[in-house]
mmCIF file of C-alpha atoms in Angstrom:
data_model
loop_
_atom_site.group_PDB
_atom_site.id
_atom_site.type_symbol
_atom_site.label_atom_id
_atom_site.label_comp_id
_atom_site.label_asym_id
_atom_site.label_seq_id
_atom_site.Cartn_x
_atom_site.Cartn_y
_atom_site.Cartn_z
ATOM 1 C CA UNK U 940 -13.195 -13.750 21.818
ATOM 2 C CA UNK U 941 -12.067 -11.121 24.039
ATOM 3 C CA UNK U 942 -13.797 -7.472 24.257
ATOM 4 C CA UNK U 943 -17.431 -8.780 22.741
ATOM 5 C CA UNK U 944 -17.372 -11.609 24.811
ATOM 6 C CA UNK U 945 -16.696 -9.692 28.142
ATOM 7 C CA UNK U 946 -18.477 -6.769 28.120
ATOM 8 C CA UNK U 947 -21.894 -9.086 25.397
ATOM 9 C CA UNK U 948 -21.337 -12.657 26.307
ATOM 10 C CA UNK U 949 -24.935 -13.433 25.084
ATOM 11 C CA UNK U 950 -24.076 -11.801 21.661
ATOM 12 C CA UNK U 951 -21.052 -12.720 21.276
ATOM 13 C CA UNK U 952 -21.867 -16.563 21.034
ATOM 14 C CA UNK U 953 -23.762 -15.511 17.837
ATOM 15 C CA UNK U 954 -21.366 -13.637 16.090
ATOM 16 C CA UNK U 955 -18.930 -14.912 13.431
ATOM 17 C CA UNK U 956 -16.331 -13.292 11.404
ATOM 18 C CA UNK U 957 -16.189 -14.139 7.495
ATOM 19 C CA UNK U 958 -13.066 -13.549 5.442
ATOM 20 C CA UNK U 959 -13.741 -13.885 1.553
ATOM 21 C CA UNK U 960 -10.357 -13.471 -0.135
ATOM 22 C CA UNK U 961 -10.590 -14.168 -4.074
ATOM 23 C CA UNK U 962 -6.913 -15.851 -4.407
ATOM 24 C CA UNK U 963 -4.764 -16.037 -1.133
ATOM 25 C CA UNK U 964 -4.854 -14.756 2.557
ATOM 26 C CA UNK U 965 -1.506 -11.913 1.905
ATOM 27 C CA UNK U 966 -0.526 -13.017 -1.441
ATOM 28 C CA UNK U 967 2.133 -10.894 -1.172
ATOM 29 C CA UNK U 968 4.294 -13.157 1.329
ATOM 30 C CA UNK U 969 6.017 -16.180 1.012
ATOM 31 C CA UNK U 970 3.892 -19.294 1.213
ATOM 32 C CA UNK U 971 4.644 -20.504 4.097
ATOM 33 C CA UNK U 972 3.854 -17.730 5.816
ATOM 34 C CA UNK U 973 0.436 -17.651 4.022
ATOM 35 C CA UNK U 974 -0.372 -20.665 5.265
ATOM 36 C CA UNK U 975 0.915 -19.748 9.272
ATOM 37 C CA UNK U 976 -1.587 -16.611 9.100
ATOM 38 C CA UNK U 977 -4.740 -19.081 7.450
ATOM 39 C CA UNK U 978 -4.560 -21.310 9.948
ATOM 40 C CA UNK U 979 -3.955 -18.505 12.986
ATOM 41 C CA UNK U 980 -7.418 -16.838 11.265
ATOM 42 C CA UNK U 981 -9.074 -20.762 11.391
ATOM 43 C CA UNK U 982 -7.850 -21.073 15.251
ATOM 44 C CA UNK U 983 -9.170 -17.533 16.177
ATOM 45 C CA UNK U 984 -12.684 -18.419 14.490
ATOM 46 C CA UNK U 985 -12.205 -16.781 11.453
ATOM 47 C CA UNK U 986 -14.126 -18.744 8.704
ATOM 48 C CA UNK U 987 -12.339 -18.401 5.419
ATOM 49 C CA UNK U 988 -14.067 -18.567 2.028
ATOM 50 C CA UNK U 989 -12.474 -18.924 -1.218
ATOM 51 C CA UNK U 990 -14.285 -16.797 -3.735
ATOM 52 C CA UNK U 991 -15.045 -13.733 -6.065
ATOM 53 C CA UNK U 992 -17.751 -11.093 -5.109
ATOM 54 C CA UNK U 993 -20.367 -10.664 -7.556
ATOM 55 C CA UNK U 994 -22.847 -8.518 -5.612
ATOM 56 C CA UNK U 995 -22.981 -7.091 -2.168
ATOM 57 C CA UNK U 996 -26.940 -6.145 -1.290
ATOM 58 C CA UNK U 997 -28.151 -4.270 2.117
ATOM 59 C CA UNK U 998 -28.327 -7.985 4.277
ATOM 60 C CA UNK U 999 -26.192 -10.930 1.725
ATOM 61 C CA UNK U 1000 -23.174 -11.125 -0.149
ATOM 62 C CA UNK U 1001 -23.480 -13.067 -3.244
ATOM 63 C CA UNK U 1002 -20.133 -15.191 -4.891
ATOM 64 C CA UNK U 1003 -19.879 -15.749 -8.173
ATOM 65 C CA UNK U 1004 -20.479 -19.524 -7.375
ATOM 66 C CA UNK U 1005 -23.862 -18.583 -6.426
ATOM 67 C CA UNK U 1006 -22.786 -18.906 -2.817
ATOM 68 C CA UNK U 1007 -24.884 -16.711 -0.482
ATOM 69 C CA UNK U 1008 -23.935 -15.446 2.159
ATOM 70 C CA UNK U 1009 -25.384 -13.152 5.184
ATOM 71 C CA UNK U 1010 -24.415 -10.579 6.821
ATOM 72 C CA UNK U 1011 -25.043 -7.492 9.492
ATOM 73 C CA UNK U 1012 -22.339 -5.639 8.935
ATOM 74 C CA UNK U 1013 -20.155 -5.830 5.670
ATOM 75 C CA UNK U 1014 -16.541 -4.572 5.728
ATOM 76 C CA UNK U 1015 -15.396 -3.945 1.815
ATOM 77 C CA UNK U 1016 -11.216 -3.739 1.245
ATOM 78 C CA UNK U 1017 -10.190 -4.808 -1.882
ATOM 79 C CA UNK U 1018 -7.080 -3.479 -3.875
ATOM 80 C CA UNK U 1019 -6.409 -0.289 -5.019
ATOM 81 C CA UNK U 1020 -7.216 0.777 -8.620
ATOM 82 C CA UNK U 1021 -6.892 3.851 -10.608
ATOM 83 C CA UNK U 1022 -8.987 6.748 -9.680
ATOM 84 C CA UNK U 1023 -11.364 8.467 -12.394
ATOM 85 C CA UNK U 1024 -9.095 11.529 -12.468
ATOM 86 C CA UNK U 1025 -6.082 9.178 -12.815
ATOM 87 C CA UNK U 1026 -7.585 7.019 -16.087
ATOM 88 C CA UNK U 1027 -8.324 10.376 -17.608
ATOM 89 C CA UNK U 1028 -5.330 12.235 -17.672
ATOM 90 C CA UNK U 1029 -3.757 12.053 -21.639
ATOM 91 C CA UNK U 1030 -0.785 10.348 -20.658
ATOM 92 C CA UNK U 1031 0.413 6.587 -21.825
ATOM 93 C CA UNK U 1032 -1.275 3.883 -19.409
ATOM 94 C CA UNK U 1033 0.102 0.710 -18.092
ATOM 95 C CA UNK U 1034 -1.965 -2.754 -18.331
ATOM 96 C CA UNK U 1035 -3.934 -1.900 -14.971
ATOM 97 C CA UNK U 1036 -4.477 1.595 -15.524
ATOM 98 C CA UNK U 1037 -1.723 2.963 -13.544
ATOM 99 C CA UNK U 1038 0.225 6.079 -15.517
ATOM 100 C CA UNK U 1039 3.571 4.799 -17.372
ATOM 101 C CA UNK U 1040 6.461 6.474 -16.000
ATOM 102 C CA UNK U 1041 10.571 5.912 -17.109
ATOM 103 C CA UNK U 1042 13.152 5.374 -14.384
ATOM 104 C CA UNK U 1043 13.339 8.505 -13.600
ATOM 105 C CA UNK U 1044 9.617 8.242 -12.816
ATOM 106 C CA UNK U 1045 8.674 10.750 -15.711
ATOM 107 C CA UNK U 1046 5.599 10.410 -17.099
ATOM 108 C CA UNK U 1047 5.222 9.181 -20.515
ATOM 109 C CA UNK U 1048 3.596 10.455 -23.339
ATOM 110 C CA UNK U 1049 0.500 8.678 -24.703
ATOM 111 C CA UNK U 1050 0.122 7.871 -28.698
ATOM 112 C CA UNK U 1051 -1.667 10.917 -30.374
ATOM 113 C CA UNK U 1052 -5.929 10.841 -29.983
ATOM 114 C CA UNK U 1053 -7.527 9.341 -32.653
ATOM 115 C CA UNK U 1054 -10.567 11.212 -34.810
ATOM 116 C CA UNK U 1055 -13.423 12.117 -32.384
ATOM 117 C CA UNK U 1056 -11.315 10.892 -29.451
ATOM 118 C CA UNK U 1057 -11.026 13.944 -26.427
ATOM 119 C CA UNK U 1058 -9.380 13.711 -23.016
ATOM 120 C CA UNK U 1059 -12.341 13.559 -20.230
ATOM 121 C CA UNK U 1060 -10.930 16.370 -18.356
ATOM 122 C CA UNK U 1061 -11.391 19.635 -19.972
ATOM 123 C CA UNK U 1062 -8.524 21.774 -20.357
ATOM 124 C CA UNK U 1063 -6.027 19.174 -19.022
ATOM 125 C CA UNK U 1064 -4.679 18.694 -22.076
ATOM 126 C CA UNK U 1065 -4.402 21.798 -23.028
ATOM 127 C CA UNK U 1066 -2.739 22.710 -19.771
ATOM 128 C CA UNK U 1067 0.475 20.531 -19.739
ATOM 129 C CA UNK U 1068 0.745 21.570 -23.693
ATOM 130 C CA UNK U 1069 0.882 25.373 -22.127
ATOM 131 C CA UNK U 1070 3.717 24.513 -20.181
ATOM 132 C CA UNK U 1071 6.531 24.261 -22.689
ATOM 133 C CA UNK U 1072 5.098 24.385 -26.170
ATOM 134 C CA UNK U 1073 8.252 24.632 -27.695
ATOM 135 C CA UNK U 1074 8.832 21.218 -26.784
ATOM 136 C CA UNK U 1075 5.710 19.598 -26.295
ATOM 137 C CA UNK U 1076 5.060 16.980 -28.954
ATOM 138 C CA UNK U 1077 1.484 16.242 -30.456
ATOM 139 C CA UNK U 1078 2.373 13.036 -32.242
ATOM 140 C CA UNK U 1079 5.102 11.896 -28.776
ATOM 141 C CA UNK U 1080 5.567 8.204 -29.024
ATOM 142 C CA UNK U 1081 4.773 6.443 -25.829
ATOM 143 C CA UNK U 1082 8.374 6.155 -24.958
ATOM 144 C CA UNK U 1083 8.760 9.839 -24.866
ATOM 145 C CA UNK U 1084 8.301 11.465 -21.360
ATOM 146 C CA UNK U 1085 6.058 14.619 -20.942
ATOM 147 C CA UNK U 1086 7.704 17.827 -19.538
ATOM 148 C CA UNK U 1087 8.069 19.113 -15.936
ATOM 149 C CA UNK U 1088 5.289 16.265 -15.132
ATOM 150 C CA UNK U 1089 6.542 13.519 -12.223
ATOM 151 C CA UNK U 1090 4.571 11.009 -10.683
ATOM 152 C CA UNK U 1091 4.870 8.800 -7.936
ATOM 153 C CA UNK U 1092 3.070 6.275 -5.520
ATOM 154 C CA UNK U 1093 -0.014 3.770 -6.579
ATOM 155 C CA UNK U 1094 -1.127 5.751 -9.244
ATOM 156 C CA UNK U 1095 2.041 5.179 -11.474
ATOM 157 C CA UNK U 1096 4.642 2.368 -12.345
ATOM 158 C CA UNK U 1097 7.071 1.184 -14.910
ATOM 159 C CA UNK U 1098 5.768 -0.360 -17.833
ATOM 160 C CA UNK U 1099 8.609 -3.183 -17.515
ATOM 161 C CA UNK U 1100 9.004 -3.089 -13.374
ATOM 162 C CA UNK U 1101 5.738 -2.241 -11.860
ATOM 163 C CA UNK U 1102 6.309 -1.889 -8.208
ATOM 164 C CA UNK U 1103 4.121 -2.613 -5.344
ATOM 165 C CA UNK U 1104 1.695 -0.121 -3.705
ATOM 166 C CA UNK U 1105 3.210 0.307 -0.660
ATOM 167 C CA UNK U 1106 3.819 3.683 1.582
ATOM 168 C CA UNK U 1107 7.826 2.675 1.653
ATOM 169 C CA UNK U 1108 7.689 2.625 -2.314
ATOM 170 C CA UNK U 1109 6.149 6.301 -2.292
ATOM 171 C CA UNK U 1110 8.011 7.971 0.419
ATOM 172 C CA UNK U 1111 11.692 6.065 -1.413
ATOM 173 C CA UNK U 1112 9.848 7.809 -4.546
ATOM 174 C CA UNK U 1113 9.362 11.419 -2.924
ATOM 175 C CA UNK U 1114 12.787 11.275 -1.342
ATOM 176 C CA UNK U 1115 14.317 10.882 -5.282
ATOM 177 C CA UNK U 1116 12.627 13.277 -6.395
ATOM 178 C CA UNK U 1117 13.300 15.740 -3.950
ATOM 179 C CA UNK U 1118 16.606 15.043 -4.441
ATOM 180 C CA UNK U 1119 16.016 16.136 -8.286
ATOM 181 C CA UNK U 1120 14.355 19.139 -8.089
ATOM 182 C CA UNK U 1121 17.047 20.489 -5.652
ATOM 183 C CA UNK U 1122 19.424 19.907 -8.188
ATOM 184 C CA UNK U 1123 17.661 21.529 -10.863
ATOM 185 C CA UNK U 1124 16.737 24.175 -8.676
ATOM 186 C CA UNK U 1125 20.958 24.240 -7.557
ATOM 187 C CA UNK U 1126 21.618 24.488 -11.205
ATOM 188 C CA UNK U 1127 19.179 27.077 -12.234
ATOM 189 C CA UNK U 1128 21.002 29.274 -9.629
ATOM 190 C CA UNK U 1129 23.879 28.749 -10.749
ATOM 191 C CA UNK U 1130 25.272 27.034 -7.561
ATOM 192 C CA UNK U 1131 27.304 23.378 -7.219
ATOM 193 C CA UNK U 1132 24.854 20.441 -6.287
ATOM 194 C CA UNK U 1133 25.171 19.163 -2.945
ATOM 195 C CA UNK U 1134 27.577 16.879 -1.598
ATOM 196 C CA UNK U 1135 25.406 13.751 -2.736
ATOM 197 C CA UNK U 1136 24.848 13.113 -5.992
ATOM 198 C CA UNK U 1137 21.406 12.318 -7.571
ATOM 199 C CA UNK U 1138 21.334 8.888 -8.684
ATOM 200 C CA UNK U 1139 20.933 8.693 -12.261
ATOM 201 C CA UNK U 1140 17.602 6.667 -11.582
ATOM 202 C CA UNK U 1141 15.240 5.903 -8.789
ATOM 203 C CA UNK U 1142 16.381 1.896 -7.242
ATOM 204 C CA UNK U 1143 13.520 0.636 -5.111
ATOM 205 C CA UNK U 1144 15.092 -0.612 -1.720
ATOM 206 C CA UNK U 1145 12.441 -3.112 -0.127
ATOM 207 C CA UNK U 1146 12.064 -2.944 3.785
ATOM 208 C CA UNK U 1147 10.217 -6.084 3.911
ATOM 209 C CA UNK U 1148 6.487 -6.649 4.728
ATOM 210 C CA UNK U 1149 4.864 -7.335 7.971
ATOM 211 C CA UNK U 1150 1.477 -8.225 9.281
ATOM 212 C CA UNK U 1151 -0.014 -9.039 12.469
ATOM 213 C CA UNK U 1152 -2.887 -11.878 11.979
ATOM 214 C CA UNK U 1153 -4.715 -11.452 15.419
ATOM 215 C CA UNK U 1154 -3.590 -11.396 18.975
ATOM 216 C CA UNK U 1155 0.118 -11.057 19.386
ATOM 217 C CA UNK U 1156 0.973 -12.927 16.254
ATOM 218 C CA UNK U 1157 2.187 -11.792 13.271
ATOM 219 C CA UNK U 1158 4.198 -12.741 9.912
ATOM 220 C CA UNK U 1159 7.626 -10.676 8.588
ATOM 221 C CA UNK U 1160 9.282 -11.150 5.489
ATOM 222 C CA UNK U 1161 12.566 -9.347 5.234
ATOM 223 C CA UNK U 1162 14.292 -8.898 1.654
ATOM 224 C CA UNK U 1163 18.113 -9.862 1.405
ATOM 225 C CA UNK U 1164 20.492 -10.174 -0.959
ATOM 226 C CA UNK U 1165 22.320 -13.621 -2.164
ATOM 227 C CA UNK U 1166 25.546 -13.437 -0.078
ATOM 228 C CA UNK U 1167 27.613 -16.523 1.214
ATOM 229 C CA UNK U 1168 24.956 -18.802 -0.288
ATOM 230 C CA UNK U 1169 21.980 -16.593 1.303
ATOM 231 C CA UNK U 1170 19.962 -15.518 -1.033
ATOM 232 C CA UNK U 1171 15.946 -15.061 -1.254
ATOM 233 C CA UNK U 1172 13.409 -13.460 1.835
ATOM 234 C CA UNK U 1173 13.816 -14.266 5.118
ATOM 235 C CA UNK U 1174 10.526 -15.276 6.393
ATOM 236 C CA UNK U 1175 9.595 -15.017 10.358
ATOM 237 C CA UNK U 1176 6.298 -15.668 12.015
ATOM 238 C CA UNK U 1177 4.818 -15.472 15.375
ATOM 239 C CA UNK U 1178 5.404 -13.358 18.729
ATOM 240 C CA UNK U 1179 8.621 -11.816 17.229
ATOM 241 C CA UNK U 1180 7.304 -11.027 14.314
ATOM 242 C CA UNK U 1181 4.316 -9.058 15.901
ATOM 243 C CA UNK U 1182 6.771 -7.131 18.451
ATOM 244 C CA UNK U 1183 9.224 -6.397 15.266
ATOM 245 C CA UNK U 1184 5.800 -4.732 13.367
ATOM 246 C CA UNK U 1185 4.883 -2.960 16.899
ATOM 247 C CA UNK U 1186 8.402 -1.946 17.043
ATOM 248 C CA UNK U 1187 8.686 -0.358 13.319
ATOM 249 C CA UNK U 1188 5.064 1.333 14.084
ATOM 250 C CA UNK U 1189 6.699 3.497 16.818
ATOM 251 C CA UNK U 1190 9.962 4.497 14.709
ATOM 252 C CA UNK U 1191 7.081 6.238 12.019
ATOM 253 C CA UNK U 1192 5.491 8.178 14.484
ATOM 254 C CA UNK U 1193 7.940 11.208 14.925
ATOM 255 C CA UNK U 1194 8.536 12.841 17.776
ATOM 256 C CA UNK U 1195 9.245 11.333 20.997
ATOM 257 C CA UNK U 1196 6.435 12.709 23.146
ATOM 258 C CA UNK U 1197 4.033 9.875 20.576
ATOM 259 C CA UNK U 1198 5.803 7.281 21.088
ATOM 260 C CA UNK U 1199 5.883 6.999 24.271
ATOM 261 C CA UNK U 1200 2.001 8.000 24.695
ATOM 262 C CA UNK U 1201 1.211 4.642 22.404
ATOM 263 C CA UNK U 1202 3.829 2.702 23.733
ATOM 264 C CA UNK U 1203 2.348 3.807 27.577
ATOM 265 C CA UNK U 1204 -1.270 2.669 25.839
ATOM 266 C CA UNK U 1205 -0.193 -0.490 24.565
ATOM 267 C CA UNK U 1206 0.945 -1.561 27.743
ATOM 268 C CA UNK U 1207 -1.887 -0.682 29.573
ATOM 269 C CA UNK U 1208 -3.859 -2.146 27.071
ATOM 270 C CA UNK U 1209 -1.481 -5.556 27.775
ATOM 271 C CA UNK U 1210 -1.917 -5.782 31.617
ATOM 272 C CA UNK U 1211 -5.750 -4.236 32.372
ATOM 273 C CA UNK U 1212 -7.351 -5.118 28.316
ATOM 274 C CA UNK U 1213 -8.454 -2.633 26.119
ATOM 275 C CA UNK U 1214 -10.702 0.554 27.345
ATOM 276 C CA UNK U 1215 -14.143 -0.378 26.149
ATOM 277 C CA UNK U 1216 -16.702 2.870 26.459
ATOM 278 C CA UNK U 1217 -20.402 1.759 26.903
ATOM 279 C CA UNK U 1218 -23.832 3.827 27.082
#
């Protein structure tokens, strides 16, 4: 509607955008906010299709409804899963595949291999039971935690508590455990710990979500607790919400210098459009 149609106006009347989401548009926010960012896509010419992917070839997409559909250029971003690496390590599993770790995001032991069964990495195995065989359990129950191994991030969650994979869950996750290994490091040495204590597990402290949905429009949903009769996510949507996500962008990008080289390019981008190279 904007860069394609100024710089192609014959090719951009024949050009469409297709969105095939298999439950809901951001299923992670609150409904009505789901619903403010469909119908923004609908308005901006976004054609929505409900729908599970069955096959992708070099020119259609095929639904499991049979629905075909055709394309020129296909644009694939699903959810994350466990990686290869990840499924094979010999360590207990949640449902999805993601490694099982305690609250003090240890990784858990996985139920001893059964006759003919062998772990798809060679050596790993053998590895972590190198690393303190005095301890290191061949029949561990799930339950049990595996030495000096940590994980954090999308590959791993709590069996009971599985949280989001999100970059604030991860970097709340390395901060912990930083945290941790200073004190066992402190300790090892013989020195006090640090003024701060180490919590005795990791708490997950949600920043909210945000997501712009096309222009300058965009949908916020900010966690609070149940105070004075408050209680559940306060949902926002529209121009504020968009300027609140710009504004969070900038705080993650450092030093000062970047910040005010995107915020410089945003505005010219605002007043003169974006910078659109051609050959």
């Amino acid at each position: 509607k904007e860069d394609l149609k100024r710089i192609y106006p014959g090719r951009a009347k024949g050009m469409r955008v297709t969105l095939i989401e298999a439950r809901e548009v951001l299923g992670s926010f609150d409904p009505s906010l789901r619903e403010y960012a469909a119908k923004k896509l609908v308005t901006s010419g976004v054609d929505l299709r409900k729908g599970v992917v069955k096959q992708v070839s070099a020119t259609e997409v095929t639904l499991m409804d049979g629905t075909v559909i055709p394309y020129g250029l296909c644009i694939w971003s699903t959810g994350v899963g466990p990686t290869p690496f990840t499924q094979s390590l010999p360590f207990a599993k949640t449902a999805v595949g993601r490694l099982a770790v305690d609250k003090q995001l240890r990784v858990l032991s996985a139920p001893p291999l059964k006759e003919g069964e062998a772990c798809a990495v060679e050596g790993v195995a053998a590895r972590i039971a190198s690393l303190t065989p005095e301890t290191h359990d061949t029949d561990a129950k799930p339950s049990e935690t595996v030495p000096h191994v940590w994980s954090i991030g999308d590959c791993s969650a709590t069996p009971e508590n599985p949280l989001p994979a999100l970059a604030q869950v991860a970097e709340q996750q390395g901060a912990y455990l930083a945290m941790v290994f200073n004190a066992q490091a402190l300790k090892a040495l013989g020195k006090p710990e640090g003024k701060k204590p180490v919590p005795s597990e990791f708490v997950y402290k949600s920043l909210g979500s945000m997501a712009t949905v096309g222009g300058y429009s965009g949908i916020m949903q900010l966690d609070r607790p149940g105070k004075k009769g408050i209680a559940g996510p306060l949902s926002i949507a529209g121009w504020v919400s968009w300027f609140a996500w710009r504004s969070a962008y900038l705080t993650r990008l450092g030093d000062i210098r970047k910040r005010i080289l995107v915020a410089s390019n945003w505005t010219l981008t605002f007043i003169f459009g974006r910078d659109m190279s051609r050959w």
